[in-house]
Short mmCIF file of C-alpha atoms in Angstrom, two decimals:
data_model
loop_
_atom_site.label_atom_id
_atom_site.label_comp_id
_atom_site.label_asym_id
_atom_site.label_seq_id
_atom_site.Cartn_x
_atom_site.Cartn_y
_atom_site.Cartn_z
CA MET A 47 8.62 58.86 -19.60
CA PRO A 48 8.34 55.60 -21.56
CA ALA A 49 5.90 52.96 -20.36
CA PRO A 50 7.50 50.06 -18.48
CA PHE A 51 8.07 46.94 -20.50
CA ILE A 52 5.77 44.11 -19.44
CA LEU A 53 6.63 40.59 -20.51
CA PRO A 54 3.68 39.06 -22.37
CA GLN A 55 1.73 36.59 -20.27
CA ALA A 56 2.38 33.82 -22.78
CA CYS A 57 6.13 34.32 -22.33
CA VAL A 58 5.79 34.14 -18.55
CA ALA A 59 3.84 30.92 -18.83
CA ARG A 60 6.35 29.47 -21.31
CA ASP A 61 9.27 30.38 -19.00
CA MET A 62 7.49 28.84 -16.01
CA VAL A 63 6.94 25.60 -17.93
CA HIS A 64 10.63 25.64 -18.88
CA TYR A 65 11.61 26.17 -15.22
CA ILE A 66 9.36 23.34 -14.03
CA ARG A 67 10.73 21.01 -16.70
CA LYS A 68 14.31 21.96 -15.96
CA PHE A 69 14.13 21.93 -12.16
CA GLY A 70 11.21 19.57 -11.57
CA ARG A 71 11.11 16.09 -10.10
CA ASP A 72 13.15 14.51 -12.90
CA TYR A 73 15.92 17.06 -12.41
CA SER A 74 15.97 16.43 -8.65
CA ARG A 75 15.95 12.68 -9.19
CA ARG A 76 18.99 12.91 -11.46
CA ALA A 77 20.76 15.15 -8.99
CA PHE A 78 20.14 12.69 -6.18
CA LEU A 79 21.39 9.73 -8.21
CA ALA A 80 24.79 11.42 -8.38
CA GLY A 81 26.92 10.15 -5.54
CA VAL A 82 24.97 6.91 -5.06
CA GLY A 83 27.27 3.91 -5.27
CA GLY A 84 30.79 5.08 -6.04
CA GLY A 85 30.14 8.54 -7.46
CA ALA A 86 31.30 11.79 -5.89
CA LEU A 87 28.70 13.30 -3.56
CA THR A 88 27.48 16.87 -3.92
CA THR A 89 24.69 18.06 -1.62
CA GLY A 90 22.02 20.52 -2.74
CA VAL A 91 20.04 20.56 -6.00
CA LEU A 92 19.78 24.13 -7.32
CA ALA A 93 22.98 25.26 -5.63
CA PRO A 94 25.73 23.73 -3.47
CA LEU A 95 24.22 23.35 -0.02
CA TRP A 96 26.76 24.62 2.52
CA PRO A 97 27.95 27.61 0.48
CA THR A 98 24.26 28.57 0.34
CA ILE A 99 23.97 28.15 4.12
CA ALA A 100 27.16 30.16 4.69
CA ARG A 101 25.71 33.09 2.73
CA ALA A 102 22.23 33.16 4.23
CA GLY A 103 21.99 30.77 7.19
CA ASP A 104 19.09 29.23 5.28
CA VAL A 105 18.72 26.30 2.86
CA THR A 106 15.85 27.58 0.70
CA ALA A 107 17.94 28.63 -2.31
CA ALA A 108 19.51 25.16 -2.58
CA TYR A 109 16.26 23.33 -3.38
CA PRO A 110 13.30 23.66 -5.77
CA ASP A 111 9.85 24.28 -4.34
CA HIS A 112 8.73 20.64 -4.47
CA LEU A 113 11.56 19.73 -2.09
CA LEU A 114 10.59 22.38 0.45
CA SER A 115 6.95 21.44 0.92
CA ILE A 116 5.26 18.08 1.34
CA ASP A 117 2.13 19.63 -0.17
CA ASP A 118 4.01 20.28 -3.42
CA TYR A 119 5.92 17.01 -3.31
CA THR A 120 2.78 14.86 -2.97
CA ALA A 121 0.65 17.11 -5.20
CA GLY A 122 -1.69 17.81 -2.30
CA LYS A 123 -2.21 14.19 -1.23
CA ILE A 124 -0.52 15.00 2.11
CA SER A 125 -0.59 18.51 3.56
CA THR A 126 1.20 20.29 6.38
CA GLY A 127 -0.86 19.80 9.53
CA GLN A 128 -2.19 16.43 8.38
CA VAL A 129 -1.63 13.17 10.28
CA ILE A 130 0.06 10.30 8.44
CA ASP A 131 -1.54 6.97 9.36
CA VAL A 132 -2.51 3.65 7.82
CA GLN A 133 -5.07 5.37 5.57
CA ASN A 134 -2.58 7.54 3.69
CA VAL A 135 0.89 6.14 4.37
CA GLU A 136 1.22 4.79 0.82
CA HIS A 137 1.50 8.40 -0.41
CA VAL A 138 4.73 8.84 1.56
CA LYS A 139 6.16 5.30 1.49
CA ALA A 140 9.17 6.54 -0.48
CA LEU A 141 9.90 9.08 2.29
CA LEU A 142 10.18 6.48 5.07
CA ASP A 143 12.63 3.78 6.04
CA PRO A 144 11.01 0.32 5.78
CA ILE A 145 10.52 -0.15 9.52
CA ARG A 146 8.74 3.16 10.13
CA TYR A 147 6.55 2.36 7.12
CA THR A 148 5.71 -1.03 8.66
CA GLN A 149 4.98 0.57 12.03
CA ILE A 150 2.46 2.93 10.45
CA ARG A 151 0.88 0.33 8.17
CA ASP A 152 0.62 -2.54 10.67
CA MET A 153 1.06 -1.23 14.22
CA GLY A 154 -1.01 1.94 14.44
CA ARG A 155 1.81 4.47 14.46
CA LYS A 156 0.87 8.02 13.45
CA MET A 157 2.90 11.14 12.67
CA ARG A 158 1.67 14.72 12.26
CA VAL A 159 3.36 16.82 9.57
CA VAL A 160 4.63 20.28 10.56
CA PRO A 161 6.27 22.95 8.37
CA THR A 162 9.82 22.38 7.14
CA ALA A 163 12.48 24.37 8.99
CA THR A 164 14.95 26.11 6.70
CA ASP A 165 16.90 28.17 9.27
CA ILE A 166 20.05 26.15 9.99
CA TYR A 167 20.34 27.61 13.50
CA LYS A 168 17.13 25.81 14.47
CA LEU A 169 18.55 22.43 13.47
CA SER A 170 21.78 22.24 15.52
CA PRO A 171 23.42 24.08 18.43
CA TRP A 172 24.44 27.63 17.54
CA ASP A 173 28.09 27.21 18.56
CA TYR A 174 28.38 24.00 16.55
CA VAL A 175 27.02 25.67 13.40
CA GLU A 176 29.33 28.67 13.83
CA ALA A 177 32.35 26.39 14.28
CA THR A 178 31.37 24.40 11.19
CA LEU A 179 31.27 27.57 9.11
CA ARG A 180 34.45 28.99 10.65
CA ASN A 181 36.51 25.82 10.21
CA SER A 182 35.19 24.75 6.83
CA GLY A 183 37.90 23.41 4.51
CA ARG A 184 40.46 22.69 7.23
CA ALA A 185 39.79 18.96 7.76
CA ARG A 186 41.58 16.08 6.09
CA PHE A 187 42.35 12.42 6.75
CA ASP A 188 45.83 11.48 7.90
CA ALA A 189 47.71 8.33 6.91
CA LYS A 190 45.82 6.28 9.54
CA GLY A 191 42.43 7.57 8.41
CA ASN A 192 41.81 9.96 11.30
CA VAL A 193 40.44 13.48 10.87
CA VAL A 194 43.11 16.14 11.44
CA VAL A 195 43.81 19.78 10.59
CA GLU A 196 46.71 21.17 8.56
CA ASP A 197 49.40 20.51 11.14
CA GLY A 198 48.23 16.96 11.85
CA LYS A 199 46.55 17.76 15.18
CA PRO A 200 43.04 16.53 16.07
CA TRP A 201 39.93 18.23 14.73
CA ILE A 202 39.10 21.66 16.16
CA GLY A 203 35.29 21.73 16.26
CA GLY A 204 32.08 21.74 14.27
CA ASN A 205 31.47 19.33 11.43
CA PRO A 206 34.76 18.65 9.60
CA PHE A 207 33.05 17.84 6.30
CA PRO A 208 29.90 19.98 5.90
CA THR A 209 30.15 19.49 2.13
CA PRO A 210 30.98 15.77 2.12
CA THR A 211 32.17 14.05 -1.01
CA SER A 212 32.03 10.48 0.34
CA ALA A 213 30.14 8.26 2.75
CA ILE A 214 33.02 7.99 5.21
CA GLU A 215 33.25 11.78 5.52
CA VAL A 216 29.61 11.86 6.64
CA PHE A 217 30.21 9.18 9.27
CA ALA A 218 33.46 10.75 10.46
CA GLY A 219 31.71 14.03 11.22
CA LEU A 220 28.95 12.32 13.18
CA THR A 221 31.33 10.13 15.18
CA LEU A 222 33.53 13.04 16.25
CA SER A 223 30.62 14.87 17.90
CA TRP A 224 27.50 12.96 18.84
CA GLY A 225 25.38 15.46 20.74
CA ARG A 226 27.07 18.55 19.20
CA HIS A 227 27.71 20.11 22.62
CA ASP A 228 31.07 20.00 24.39
CA VAL A 229 29.43 18.55 27.50
CA SER A 230 26.01 16.91 27.64
CA PHE A 231 24.15 15.37 30.56
CA TYR A 232 20.81 13.77 29.74
CA PRO A 233 18.41 12.46 32.42
CA ILE A 234 16.53 9.65 30.70
CA LYS A 235 13.43 7.58 31.22
CA GLU A 236 13.48 4.25 29.38
CA TYR A 237 10.38 2.16 28.73
CA ASP A 238 10.91 -1.40 27.45
CA LEU A 239 7.77 -2.91 25.94
CA ASP A 240 7.11 -6.59 25.32
CA PRO A 241 5.46 -7.90 22.12
CA GLU A 242 2.03 -7.58 23.75
CA GLY A 243 2.55 -3.83 24.17
CA ASP A 244 2.99 -3.81 27.94
CA VAL A 245 5.80 -1.91 29.65
CA ALA A 246 7.88 -4.80 30.98
CA TYR A 247 10.69 -2.62 32.37
CA LEU A 248 10.87 1.04 33.34
CA TYR A 249 14.32 2.47 34.03
CA GLU A 250 15.71 5.88 34.93
CA ALA A 251 19.28 6.68 33.95
CA CYS A 252 21.66 9.50 33.19
CA TRP A 253 23.81 9.65 30.05
CA ALA A 254 26.91 11.88 30.07
CA GLU A 255 29.20 12.94 27.20
CA LEU A 256 32.28 15.15 27.37
CA ALA A 257 34.49 16.08 24.41
CA ALA A 258 38.25 16.09 24.94
CA VAL A 259 38.94 17.69 21.55
CA GLY A 260 37.01 19.75 19.02
CA ARG A 261 35.51 21.95 21.73
CA VAL A 262 33.54 24.99 20.61
CA SER A 263 31.89 26.30 23.80
CA VAL A 264 33.84 25.53 26.99
CA ASP A 265 37.43 26.32 27.89
CA PRO A 266 40.00 25.16 27.26
CA LYS A 267 39.23 24.99 23.53
CA PRO A 268 39.68 23.35 21.13
CA TYR A 269 41.57 20.76 23.21
CA TRP A 270 41.57 19.68 26.83
CA ALA A 271 45.26 19.77 27.77
CA GLU A 272 46.80 16.34 28.40
CA HIS A 273 43.69 14.64 26.98
CA GLU A 274 44.31 15.30 23.26
CA ASP A 275 44.74 11.57 22.66
CA LYS A 276 41.08 11.05 23.67
CA LEU A 277 37.96 11.82 21.67
CA ARG A 278 35.30 11.62 24.39
CA TYR A 279 34.31 10.33 27.78
CA GLN A 280 30.81 8.84 27.93
CA SER A 281 28.87 7.06 30.64
CA ILE A 282 25.42 5.77 31.51
CA ILE A 283 24.35 5.35 35.13
CA PHE A 284 21.05 3.71 36.14
CA THR A 285 19.28 5.25 39.13
CA ALA A 286 15.95 3.37 39.23
CA PRO A 287 14.40 0.97 40.01
CA ASN A 288 16.16 -0.08 43.21
CA SER A 289 17.00 -3.50 41.78
CA ILE A 290 19.38 -1.94 39.27
CA GLN A 291 20.33 1.32 41.02
CA GLY A 292 24.06 2.04 40.68
CA THR A 293 24.64 -0.15 37.62
CA SER A 294 26.81 1.92 35.30
CA PHE A 295 29.09 1.83 32.28
CA LEU A 296 31.93 4.14 31.20
CA ASN A 297 33.35 4.43 27.68
CA ILE A 298 36.70 6.16 27.18
CA TRP A 299 37.29 6.74 23.48
CA PRO A 300 40.77 7.15 21.99
CA TYR A 301 41.03 9.78 19.28
CA ASP A 302 42.51 7.16 16.96
CA GLN A 303 39.45 5.66 15.30
CA ASN A 304 41.28 2.42 14.59
CA GLU A 305 41.29 1.64 18.33
CA PHE A 306 38.43 0.29 20.44
CA PRO A 307 37.10 2.32 23.38
CA ASP A 308 37.84 1.12 26.88
CA LEU A 309 34.56 -0.08 28.38
CA TYR A 310 34.21 -0.26 32.16
CA GLY A 311 31.20 -1.25 34.20
CA TYR A 312 30.05 -1.22 37.80
CA LEU A 313 27.62 -3.89 38.95
CA PRO A 314 26.32 -3.36 42.52
CA GLU A 315 26.33 -7.08 43.33
CA PHE A 316 30.11 -7.24 42.75
CA LYS A 317 30.87 -3.81 44.27
CA ARG A 318 33.77 -3.17 41.92
CA VAL A 319 34.51 -1.69 38.50
CA ARG A 320 35.43 -4.28 35.90
CA THR A 321 36.53 -4.17 32.26
CA PHE A 322 34.07 -5.42 29.65
CA PRO A 323 34.93 -6.96 26.27
CA THR A 324 34.54 -5.06 23.02
CA ASN A 325 31.64 -7.25 21.85
CA GLN A 326 29.58 -6.04 24.82
CA ARG A 327 28.82 -3.13 22.47
CA PHE A 328 26.41 -5.39 20.58
CA GLU A 329 24.35 -6.55 23.55
CA PRO A 330 21.70 -4.80 25.64
CA LEU A 331 23.23 -3.36 28.79
CA ILE A 332 20.17 -4.24 30.88
CA ALA A 333 17.27 -6.69 30.77
CA GLY A 334 14.49 -5.85 28.33
CA SER A 335 16.29 -3.15 26.36
CA SER A 336 16.40 -3.15 22.56
CA LEU A 337 19.27 -0.67 22.42
CA TYR A 338 23.00 -1.43 22.15
CA LEU A 339 25.96 0.84 22.92
CA SER A 340 26.87 0.40 19.26
CA ASP A 341 23.60 2.11 18.31
CA ALA A 342 24.38 5.43 19.99
CA TRP A 343 23.65 8.26 17.57
CA GLY A 344 23.87 5.72 14.73
CA ALA A 345 27.64 5.76 15.22
CA GLY A 346 28.32 4.16 18.57
CA ASP A 347 31.70 2.70 17.53
CA PRO A 348 34.89 4.28 16.13
CA PHE A 349 34.22 4.86 12.45
CA LEU A 350 37.39 3.06 11.30
CA THR A 351 36.28 -0.15 13.06
CA TRP A 352 33.46 -0.24 10.50
CA GLY A 353 34.05 -0.34 6.77
CA ASN A 354 32.67 -0.75 3.26
CA TYR A 355 30.92 2.59 3.60
CA LYS A 356 28.74 3.46 0.64
CA ILE A 357 25.86 5.75 -0.25
CA VAL A 358 22.86 3.63 -1.16
CA HIS A 359 20.18 6.30 -1.58
CA ARG A 360 19.57 10.05 -1.72
CA GLY A 361 16.25 11.83 -1.67
CA PRO A 362 13.72 13.54 0.60
CA THR A 363 12.48 11.98 3.83
CA LEU A 364 10.35 12.68 6.90
CA ALA A 365 11.96 13.31 10.28
CA ALA A 366 11.13 14.74 13.71
CA LEU A 367 13.28 17.88 13.90
CA ALA A 368 11.17 20.50 15.67
CA GLY A 369 8.59 20.95 18.39
CA GLY A 370 9.51 17.82 20.32
CA TRP A 371 10.25 19.54 23.63
CA GLN A 372 7.31 18.90 25.98
CA SER A 373 7.60 22.16 27.92
CA ASP A 374 4.01 21.92 29.20
CA HIS A 375 4.93 18.92 31.35
CA PRO A 376 6.91 19.86 34.49
CA ASN A 377 9.38 17.02 33.79
CA TRP A 378 9.25 17.30 29.96
CA GLU A 379 7.57 13.90 29.63
CA HIS A 380 5.88 12.94 26.37
CA THR A 381 2.65 11.25 25.34
CA THR A 382 2.16 8.01 23.41
CA HIS A 383 -0.19 6.13 21.09
CA GLY A 384 -0.45 2.99 18.96
CA GLY A 385 0.43 -0.66 19.38
CA PRO A 386 -1.70 -3.26 21.19
CA LYS A 387 -2.14 -1.20 24.39
CA GLY A 388 -1.92 2.34 23.02
CA HIS A 389 1.55 3.26 24.26
CA THR A 390 4.07 1.71 21.85
CA PHE A 391 4.99 4.94 20.02
CA TRP A 392 5.79 8.50 21.04
CA ASP A 393 3.59 11.24 19.63
CA MET A 394 6.01 12.79 17.13
CA ASP A 395 5.68 15.68 14.73
CA VAL A 396 7.69 15.21 11.55
CA GLU A 397 8.71 17.57 8.80
CA PHE A 398 9.57 17.13 5.16
CA VAL A 399 13.37 17.02 4.79
CA PRO A 400 14.44 18.05 1.27
CA GLU A 401 17.48 15.80 1.09
CA ALA A 402 18.59 12.74 3.03
CA ILE A 403 21.71 10.67 2.46
CA VAL A 404 21.41 6.97 3.26
CA ILE A 405 24.75 5.35 4.09
CA GLU A 406 25.46 1.66 4.54
CA ALA A 407 28.36 0.31 6.60
CA GLU A 408 29.58 -3.08 7.82
CA PRO A 409 31.15 -4.00 11.20
CA VAL A 410 34.40 -5.24 9.62
CA LYS A 411 36.41 -5.34 12.88
CA TYR A 412 33.67 -7.05 14.90
CA PRO A 413 33.61 -10.64 13.58
CA ARG A 414 31.17 -11.76 16.28
CA ALA A 415 28.71 -8.90 15.84
CA PRO A 416 25.10 -10.10 15.45
CA ILE A 417 24.53 -7.66 12.61
CA SER A 418 25.89 -7.74 9.06
CA LYS A 419 25.34 -4.10 8.14
CA LYS A 420 23.47 -0.96 9.06
CA GLN A 421 21.88 1.81 7.01
CA VAL A 422 21.67 5.31 8.47
CA TRP A 423 19.56 8.17 7.11
CA PHE A 424 21.29 11.58 7.44
CA ASP A 425 19.79 15.04 6.98
CA ALA A 426 22.01 16.48 4.23
CA ARG A 427 21.57 20.00 5.63
CA THR A 428 23.09 19.21 9.04
CA LEU A 429 24.45 15.65 8.59
CA LEU A 430 22.41 14.70 11.65
CA PRO A 431 21.40 11.00 11.89
CA LEU A 432 17.64 10.61 11.57
CA THR A 433 16.94 6.90 11.49
CA MET A 434 18.88 3.64 11.39
CA VAL A 435 18.02 0.13 10.24
CA SER A 436 20.36 -2.78 10.98
CA PHE A 437 20.36 -6.24 9.41
CA ASP A 438 21.17 -9.61 10.96
CA ARG A 439 23.86 -11.96 9.67
CA ARG A 440 21.37 -13.48 7.21
CA GLY A 441 20.71 -10.03 5.71
CA GLU A 442 17.21 -9.76 7.21
CA MET A 443 15.94 -6.53 8.76
CA PHE A 444 16.73 -6.72 12.47
CA ARG A 445 16.52 -3.54 14.50
CA SER A 446 15.90 0.17 14.04
CA PHE A 447 15.94 3.45 15.83
CA ASP A 448 14.46 6.83 15.03
CA GLY A 449 14.79 9.94 17.13
CA ALA A 450 13.27 13.39 17.57
CA PHE A 451 15.19 16.64 18.00
CA SER A 452 14.22 20.17 18.93
CA LEU A 453 15.21 23.57 20.13
CA TYR A 454 14.15 23.78 23.77
CA GLU A 455 12.32 27.03 23.16
CA ASN A 456 8.66 27.77 22.52
CA GLU A 457 5.87 30.03 23.72
CA SER A 458 5.81 28.20 27.08
CA GLY A 459 9.46 28.50 27.99
CA LYS A 460 13.14 28.29 27.09
CA VAL A 461 16.23 26.35 28.14
CA SER A 462 19.65 27.82 27.29
CA ASP A 463 23.02 26.24 26.54
CA GLY A 464 24.69 29.53 27.48
CA ALA A 465 23.93 32.42 25.15
CA HIS A 466 21.53 30.51 22.91
CA PRO A 467 18.52 28.17 23.12
CA TYR A 468 19.42 24.58 23.97
CA TRP A 469 19.15 22.15 21.04
CA SER A 470 19.10 18.40 21.62
CA TRP A 471 17.28 15.13 21.14
CA THR A 472 13.95 14.74 22.91
CA MET A 473 12.82 11.12 22.44
CA LEU A 474 13.60 7.98 20.45
CA HIS A 475 12.38 4.51 19.52
CA ALA A 476 14.57 1.41 19.31
CA HIS A 477 12.58 -1.43 17.75
CA ASP A 478 13.60 -5.07 17.38
CA ILE A 479 11.43 -5.90 14.39
CA GLN A 480 12.11 -9.66 14.71
CA THR A 481 10.90 -10.02 18.30
CA ASN A 482 8.63 -6.96 18.19
CA ARG A 483 10.14 -5.57 21.38
CA MET A 484 10.23 -1.80 21.61
CA THR A 485 12.41 0.50 23.70
CA ARG A 486 11.23 4.09 24.10
CA MET A 487 13.53 6.70 25.64
CA GLU A 488 12.93 10.36 26.46
CA GLN A 489 15.13 13.16 27.73
CA VAL A 490 13.50 14.55 30.85
CA LYS A 491 14.33 17.38 33.23
CA THR A 492 15.22 15.27 36.26
CA ILE A 493 15.27 11.64 37.42
CA ALA A 494 15.50 9.62 40.65
CA GLY A 495 18.44 10.70 42.77
CA GLY A 496 18.03 14.37 41.84
CA HIS A 497 20.07 14.18 38.64
CA THR A 498 19.08 17.15 36.43
CA MET A 499 19.79 18.03 32.81
CA MET A 500 23.04 19.96 32.26
CA VAL A 501 24.81 21.28 29.18
CA ASN A 502 28.40 22.54 28.86
CA ASP A 503 28.97 22.07 32.59
CA LEU A 504 32.50 20.80 33.23
CA SER A 505 31.55 19.39 36.66
CA VAL A 506 30.03 16.47 34.75
CA TYR A 507 33.50 14.92 34.37
CA ASN A 508 34.26 14.41 38.05
CA ARG A 509 30.67 13.62 38.94
CA TYR A 510 29.92 11.05 36.23
CA LEU A 511 32.85 10.26 33.91
CA THR A 512 35.58 8.57 35.94
CA ARG A 513 35.96 5.10 37.41
CA GLU A 514 35.89 6.70 40.84
CA ALA A 515 32.55 8.28 39.98
CA LEU A 516 31.09 4.89 39.08
CA LEU A 517 32.16 3.53 42.48
CA ARG A 518 30.75 6.53 44.33
CA LEU A 519 27.43 6.50 42.48
CA GLY A 520 27.09 2.77 42.90
CA SER A 521 27.66 2.69 46.65
#
């Protein structure tokens, strides 16, 4: 039997050097430059991203090693398990939006680095991922710019453009499904901090979303009969403190993304539901808040009411995508640090994201909007919004938000969305950098009034998503 052939060690070393040169940082940088500006976008570096995910349910084969590990990317300057703070933030400045960088450098924010998740089913709801894979290639834009399938009907579920070729395709997918569940009900605690770092306002509220089309989990699917002309119903109802209890707002979104949502509100002092103007989307709904309706999920308005979409950057980033569920607390409440009084920022674990797409857009159909443009960082693997920075009408940095997401499953417990672990957002910051006011929000288990987290529960519509519901909850 002949001896096995063993490649000489010098050849192995030479091939490894060739691999590093070919697929190293310069190769990745060139790959990321493609699609910036007006070029055609292609996600992935070593291989097309979503075909890789479709084969394995994992993103590893699409990226070289230095884009899968912060240790490799920073040449050991930052390691998994390490805390990023003012002492070492310069090593990862290129991985952060400018406001998070400023928060760490000047305001005492810290972030612990955890391992990068590569299993796509840990980064979005299971049913949403399955629908994205199943329906891939079926989406297109109609003559009015709306997303439709082959016969011109509304989208049928999942992300319509998992392999986007343009900035507007990325935004269209996000706008059609914010929370990626057919029905979501989030009990929320909101903390509004003044520039001195004190909590000036503490609110409790519930946020409800229900998809009329593109359903992937609840029947009837993919459309709710006689509601196919709607995209979603969404509301927010404040339950505490007593001074604001019953204040609520209801958005009814047409499917046509050229049209503005109907915005209704109930104010207890007037004891009636009234219609609010479109520009109310660019104002805080309540005193002290730094969050607008327009900010929701980075895409709080119909995507065709914004314009001049363009990709302004591609490259790795840091984002909070795992481990954010505080299962050890009976109400899932989170801990804080930093700022003048030690509670300006949530304690967030972040991971190294191999590829982010930064998209800029302008509010072209909102001439009175206080912002001139926004930039949103998307995870290229899931097209989930990670952070957003908006700019005022002078072009100065104005406001930002960054959120944390997680499977609600760990060694301490599990929450299900049906057959699979619940995936959702856990907490977020909304920071007005000009006034230095901060809004922190967290998804909790229950709030004042006994309102408890629900997912894919159709009773949410009658309980929270009609004008009659606003009247009932406000009385």
